[in-house]
mmCIF file of C-alpha atoms in Angstrom:
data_model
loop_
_atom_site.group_PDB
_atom_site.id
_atom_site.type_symbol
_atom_site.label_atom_id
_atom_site.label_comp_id
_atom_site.label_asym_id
_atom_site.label_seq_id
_atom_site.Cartn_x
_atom_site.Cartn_y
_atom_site.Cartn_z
ATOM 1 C CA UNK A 1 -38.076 -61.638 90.453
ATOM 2 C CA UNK A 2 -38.317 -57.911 90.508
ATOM 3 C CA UNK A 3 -35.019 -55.866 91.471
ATOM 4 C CA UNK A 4 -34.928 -52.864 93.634
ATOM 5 C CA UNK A 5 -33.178 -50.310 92.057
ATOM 6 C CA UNK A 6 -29.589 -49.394 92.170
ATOM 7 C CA UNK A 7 -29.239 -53.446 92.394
ATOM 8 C CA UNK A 8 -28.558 -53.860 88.466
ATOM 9 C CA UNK A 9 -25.005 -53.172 88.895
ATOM 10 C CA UNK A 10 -24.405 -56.076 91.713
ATOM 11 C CA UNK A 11 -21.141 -57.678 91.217
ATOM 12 C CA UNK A 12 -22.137 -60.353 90.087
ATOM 13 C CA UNK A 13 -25.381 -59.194 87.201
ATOM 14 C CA UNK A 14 -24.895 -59.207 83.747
ATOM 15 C CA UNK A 15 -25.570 -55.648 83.184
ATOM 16 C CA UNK A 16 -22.643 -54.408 84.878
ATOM 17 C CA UNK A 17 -20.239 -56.694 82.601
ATOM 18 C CA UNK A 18 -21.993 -55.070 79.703
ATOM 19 C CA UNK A 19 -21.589 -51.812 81.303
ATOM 20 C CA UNK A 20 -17.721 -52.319 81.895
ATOM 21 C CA UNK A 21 -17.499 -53.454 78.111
ATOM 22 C CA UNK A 22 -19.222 -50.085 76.333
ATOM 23 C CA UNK A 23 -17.784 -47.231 79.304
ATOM 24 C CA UNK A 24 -14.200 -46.864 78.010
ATOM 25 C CA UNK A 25 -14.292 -44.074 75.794
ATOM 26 C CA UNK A 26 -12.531 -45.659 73.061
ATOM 27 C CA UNK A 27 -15.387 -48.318 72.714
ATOM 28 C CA UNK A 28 -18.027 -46.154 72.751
ATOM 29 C CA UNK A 29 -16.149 -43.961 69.803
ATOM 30 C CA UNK A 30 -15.560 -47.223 68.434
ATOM 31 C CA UNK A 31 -18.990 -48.469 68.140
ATOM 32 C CA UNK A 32 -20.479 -44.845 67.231
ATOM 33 C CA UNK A 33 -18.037 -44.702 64.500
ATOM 34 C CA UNK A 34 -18.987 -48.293 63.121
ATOM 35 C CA UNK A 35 -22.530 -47.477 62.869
ATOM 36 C CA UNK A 36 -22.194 -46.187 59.544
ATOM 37 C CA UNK A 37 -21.805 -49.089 58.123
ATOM 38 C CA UNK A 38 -17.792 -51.582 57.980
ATOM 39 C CA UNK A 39 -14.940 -49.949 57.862
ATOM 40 C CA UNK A 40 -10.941 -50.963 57.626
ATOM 41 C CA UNK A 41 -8.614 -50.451 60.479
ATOM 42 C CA UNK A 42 -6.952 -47.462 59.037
ATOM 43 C CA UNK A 43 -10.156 -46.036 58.293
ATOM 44 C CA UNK A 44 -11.215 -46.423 62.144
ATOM 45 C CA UNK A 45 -7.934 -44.719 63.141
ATOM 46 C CA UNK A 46 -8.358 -41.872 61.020
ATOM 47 C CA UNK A 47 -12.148 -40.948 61.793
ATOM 48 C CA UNK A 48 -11.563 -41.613 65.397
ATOM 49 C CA UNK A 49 -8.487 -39.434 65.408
ATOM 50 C CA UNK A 50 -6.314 -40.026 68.827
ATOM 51 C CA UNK A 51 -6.268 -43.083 69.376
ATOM 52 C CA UNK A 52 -3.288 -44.919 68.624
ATOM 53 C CA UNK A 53 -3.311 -48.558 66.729
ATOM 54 C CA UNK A 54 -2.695 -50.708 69.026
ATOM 55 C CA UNK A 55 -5.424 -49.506 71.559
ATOM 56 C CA UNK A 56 -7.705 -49.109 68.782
ATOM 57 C CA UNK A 57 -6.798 -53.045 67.913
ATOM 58 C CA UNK A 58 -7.191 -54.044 71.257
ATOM 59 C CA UNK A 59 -10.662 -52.284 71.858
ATOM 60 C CA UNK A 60 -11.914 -54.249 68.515
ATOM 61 C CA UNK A 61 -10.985 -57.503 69.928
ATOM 62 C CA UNK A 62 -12.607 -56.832 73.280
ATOM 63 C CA UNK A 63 -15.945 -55.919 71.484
ATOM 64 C CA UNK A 64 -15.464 -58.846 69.426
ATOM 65 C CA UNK A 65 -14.723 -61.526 71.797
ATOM 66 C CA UNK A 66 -18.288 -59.609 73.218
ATOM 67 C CA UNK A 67 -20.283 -60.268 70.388
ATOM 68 C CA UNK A 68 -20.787 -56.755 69.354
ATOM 69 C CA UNK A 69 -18.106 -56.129 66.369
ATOM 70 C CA UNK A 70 -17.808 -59.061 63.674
ATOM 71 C CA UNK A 71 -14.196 -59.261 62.066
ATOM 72 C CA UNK A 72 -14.652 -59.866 58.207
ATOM 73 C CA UNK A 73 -11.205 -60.998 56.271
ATOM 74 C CA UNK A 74 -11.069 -61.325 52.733
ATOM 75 C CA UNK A 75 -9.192 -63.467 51.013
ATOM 76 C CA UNK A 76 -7.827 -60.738 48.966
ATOM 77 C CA UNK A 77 -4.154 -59.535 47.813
ATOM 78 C CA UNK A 78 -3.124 -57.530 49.477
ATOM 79 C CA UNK A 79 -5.162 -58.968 52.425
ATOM 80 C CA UNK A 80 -8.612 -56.648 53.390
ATOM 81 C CA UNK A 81 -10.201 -56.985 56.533
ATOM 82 C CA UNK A 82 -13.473 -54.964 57.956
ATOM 83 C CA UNK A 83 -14.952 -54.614 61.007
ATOM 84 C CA UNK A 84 -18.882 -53.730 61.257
ATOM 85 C CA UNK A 85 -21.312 -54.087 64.136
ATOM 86 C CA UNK A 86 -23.112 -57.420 64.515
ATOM 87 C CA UNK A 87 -26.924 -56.899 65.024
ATOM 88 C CA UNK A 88 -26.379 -57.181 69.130
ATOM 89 C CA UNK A 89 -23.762 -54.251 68.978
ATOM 90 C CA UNK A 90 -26.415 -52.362 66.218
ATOM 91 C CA UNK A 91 -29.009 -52.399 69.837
ATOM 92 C CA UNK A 92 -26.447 -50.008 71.267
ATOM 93 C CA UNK A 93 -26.462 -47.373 68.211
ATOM 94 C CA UNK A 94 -29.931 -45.616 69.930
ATOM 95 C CA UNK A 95 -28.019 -45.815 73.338
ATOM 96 C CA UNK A 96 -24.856 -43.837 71.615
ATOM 97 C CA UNK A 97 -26.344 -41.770 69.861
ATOM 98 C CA UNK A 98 -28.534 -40.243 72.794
ATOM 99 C CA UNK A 99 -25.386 -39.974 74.819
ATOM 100 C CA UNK A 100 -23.706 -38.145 71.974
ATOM 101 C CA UNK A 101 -26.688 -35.554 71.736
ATOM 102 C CA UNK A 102 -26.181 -35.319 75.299
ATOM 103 C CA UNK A 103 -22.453 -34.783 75.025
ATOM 104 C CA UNK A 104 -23.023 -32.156 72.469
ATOM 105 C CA UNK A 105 -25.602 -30.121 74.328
ATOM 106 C CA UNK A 106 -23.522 -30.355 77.953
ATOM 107 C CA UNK A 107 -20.062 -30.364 76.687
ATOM 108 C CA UNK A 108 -19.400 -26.353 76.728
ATOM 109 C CA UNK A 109 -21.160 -26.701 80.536
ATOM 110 C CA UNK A 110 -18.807 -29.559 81.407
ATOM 111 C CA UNK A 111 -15.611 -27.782 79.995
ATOM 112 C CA UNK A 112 -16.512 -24.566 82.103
ATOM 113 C CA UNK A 113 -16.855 -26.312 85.255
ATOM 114 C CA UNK A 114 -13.969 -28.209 84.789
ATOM 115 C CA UNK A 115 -11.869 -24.914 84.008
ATOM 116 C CA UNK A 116 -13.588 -23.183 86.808
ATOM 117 C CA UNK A 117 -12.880 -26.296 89.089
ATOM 118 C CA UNK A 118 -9.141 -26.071 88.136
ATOM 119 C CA UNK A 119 -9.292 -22.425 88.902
ATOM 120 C CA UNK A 120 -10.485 -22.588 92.174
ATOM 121 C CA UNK A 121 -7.461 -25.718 92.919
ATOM 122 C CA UNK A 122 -5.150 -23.167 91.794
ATOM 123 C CA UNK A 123 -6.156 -20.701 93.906
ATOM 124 C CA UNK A 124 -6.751 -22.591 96.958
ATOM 125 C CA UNK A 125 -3.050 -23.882 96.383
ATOM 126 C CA UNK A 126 -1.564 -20.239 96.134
ATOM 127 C CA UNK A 127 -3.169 -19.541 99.377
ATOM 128 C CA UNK A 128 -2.071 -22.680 101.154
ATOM 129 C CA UNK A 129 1.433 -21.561 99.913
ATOM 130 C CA UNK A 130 1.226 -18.098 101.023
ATOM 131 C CA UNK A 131 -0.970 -18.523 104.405
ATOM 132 C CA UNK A 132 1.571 -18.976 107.204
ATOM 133 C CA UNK A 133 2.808 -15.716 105.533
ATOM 134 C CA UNK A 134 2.305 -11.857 105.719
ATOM 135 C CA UNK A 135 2.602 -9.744 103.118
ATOM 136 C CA UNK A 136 6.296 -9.465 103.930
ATOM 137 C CA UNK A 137 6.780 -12.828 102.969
ATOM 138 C CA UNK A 138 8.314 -13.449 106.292
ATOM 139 C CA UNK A 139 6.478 -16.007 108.632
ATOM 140 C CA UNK A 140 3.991 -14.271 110.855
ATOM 141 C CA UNK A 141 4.641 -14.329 114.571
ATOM 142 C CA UNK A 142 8.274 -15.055 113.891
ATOM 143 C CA UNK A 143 10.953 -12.266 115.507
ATOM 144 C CA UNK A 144 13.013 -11.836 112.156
ATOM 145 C CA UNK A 145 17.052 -11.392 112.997
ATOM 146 C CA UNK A 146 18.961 -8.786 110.709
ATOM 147 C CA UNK A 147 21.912 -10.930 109.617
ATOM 148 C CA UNK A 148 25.423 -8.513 107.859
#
């Protein structure tokens, strides 16, 4: 069965539940940051930077209840537990890392349109506020009354 494209992401085809698991943002950092080999909790928190625990927590289990982060708890004192990328989650590092060269050579552009974006809302929402309005400030078209 060949697929036309664009029909991939059907509701109901695999790839777009694998696409909904990897697009949040804290997944994707997530994995990236994993590729490096395991890593503790704490450690995740601190080289991700912004995210708080308990997203970061719940973002583990959702790539582990997907097969693509393995939970590893030693029976240690005081408790130690690691978190590393099972061999379907290491198919995703070439993926990532693309993205992430594309993120760093399109970032700057992205950040200036978004600035110039906001720029032009702001603008367009003076004007709306000032339109009905002459330079007076007074409503155009409007007899004003001189009230003492």
């Amino acid at each position: 069965m060949s697929l036309r494209p664009g029909t991939v992401f059907l509701a109901d085809c695999p790839a777009r539940l694998a696409i909904e698991i990897i697009a949040s943002k804290w997944a994707v950092v997530t994995l990236f940051a994993l590729s490096n080999g395991p890593l503790r909790h704490g450690e995740l928190v601190e080289l991700i930077g912004g995210v708080s625990r308990k997203v970061l927590t719940q973002t583990l289990r959702r790539l582990q209840d997907n097969g693509l982060v393995e939970r590893r708890a030693y029976a240690e004192a005081p408790p130690r537990v690691e978190y590393s990328l099972t061999e379907l989650g290491r198919t995703l590092e070439e993926p990532i890392t693309k993205l992430t060269e594309w993120a760093r050579s399109n970032g700057e552009a992205i950040v200036a349109f978004h600035e110039a974006a906001k720029g032009a809302e702001a603008a367009e929402a003076k004007d709306a506020r000032t339109a009905p309005f002459g330079q007076s400030g007074r409503l155009s078209g409007v007899a004003s009354t001189d009230v003492r």
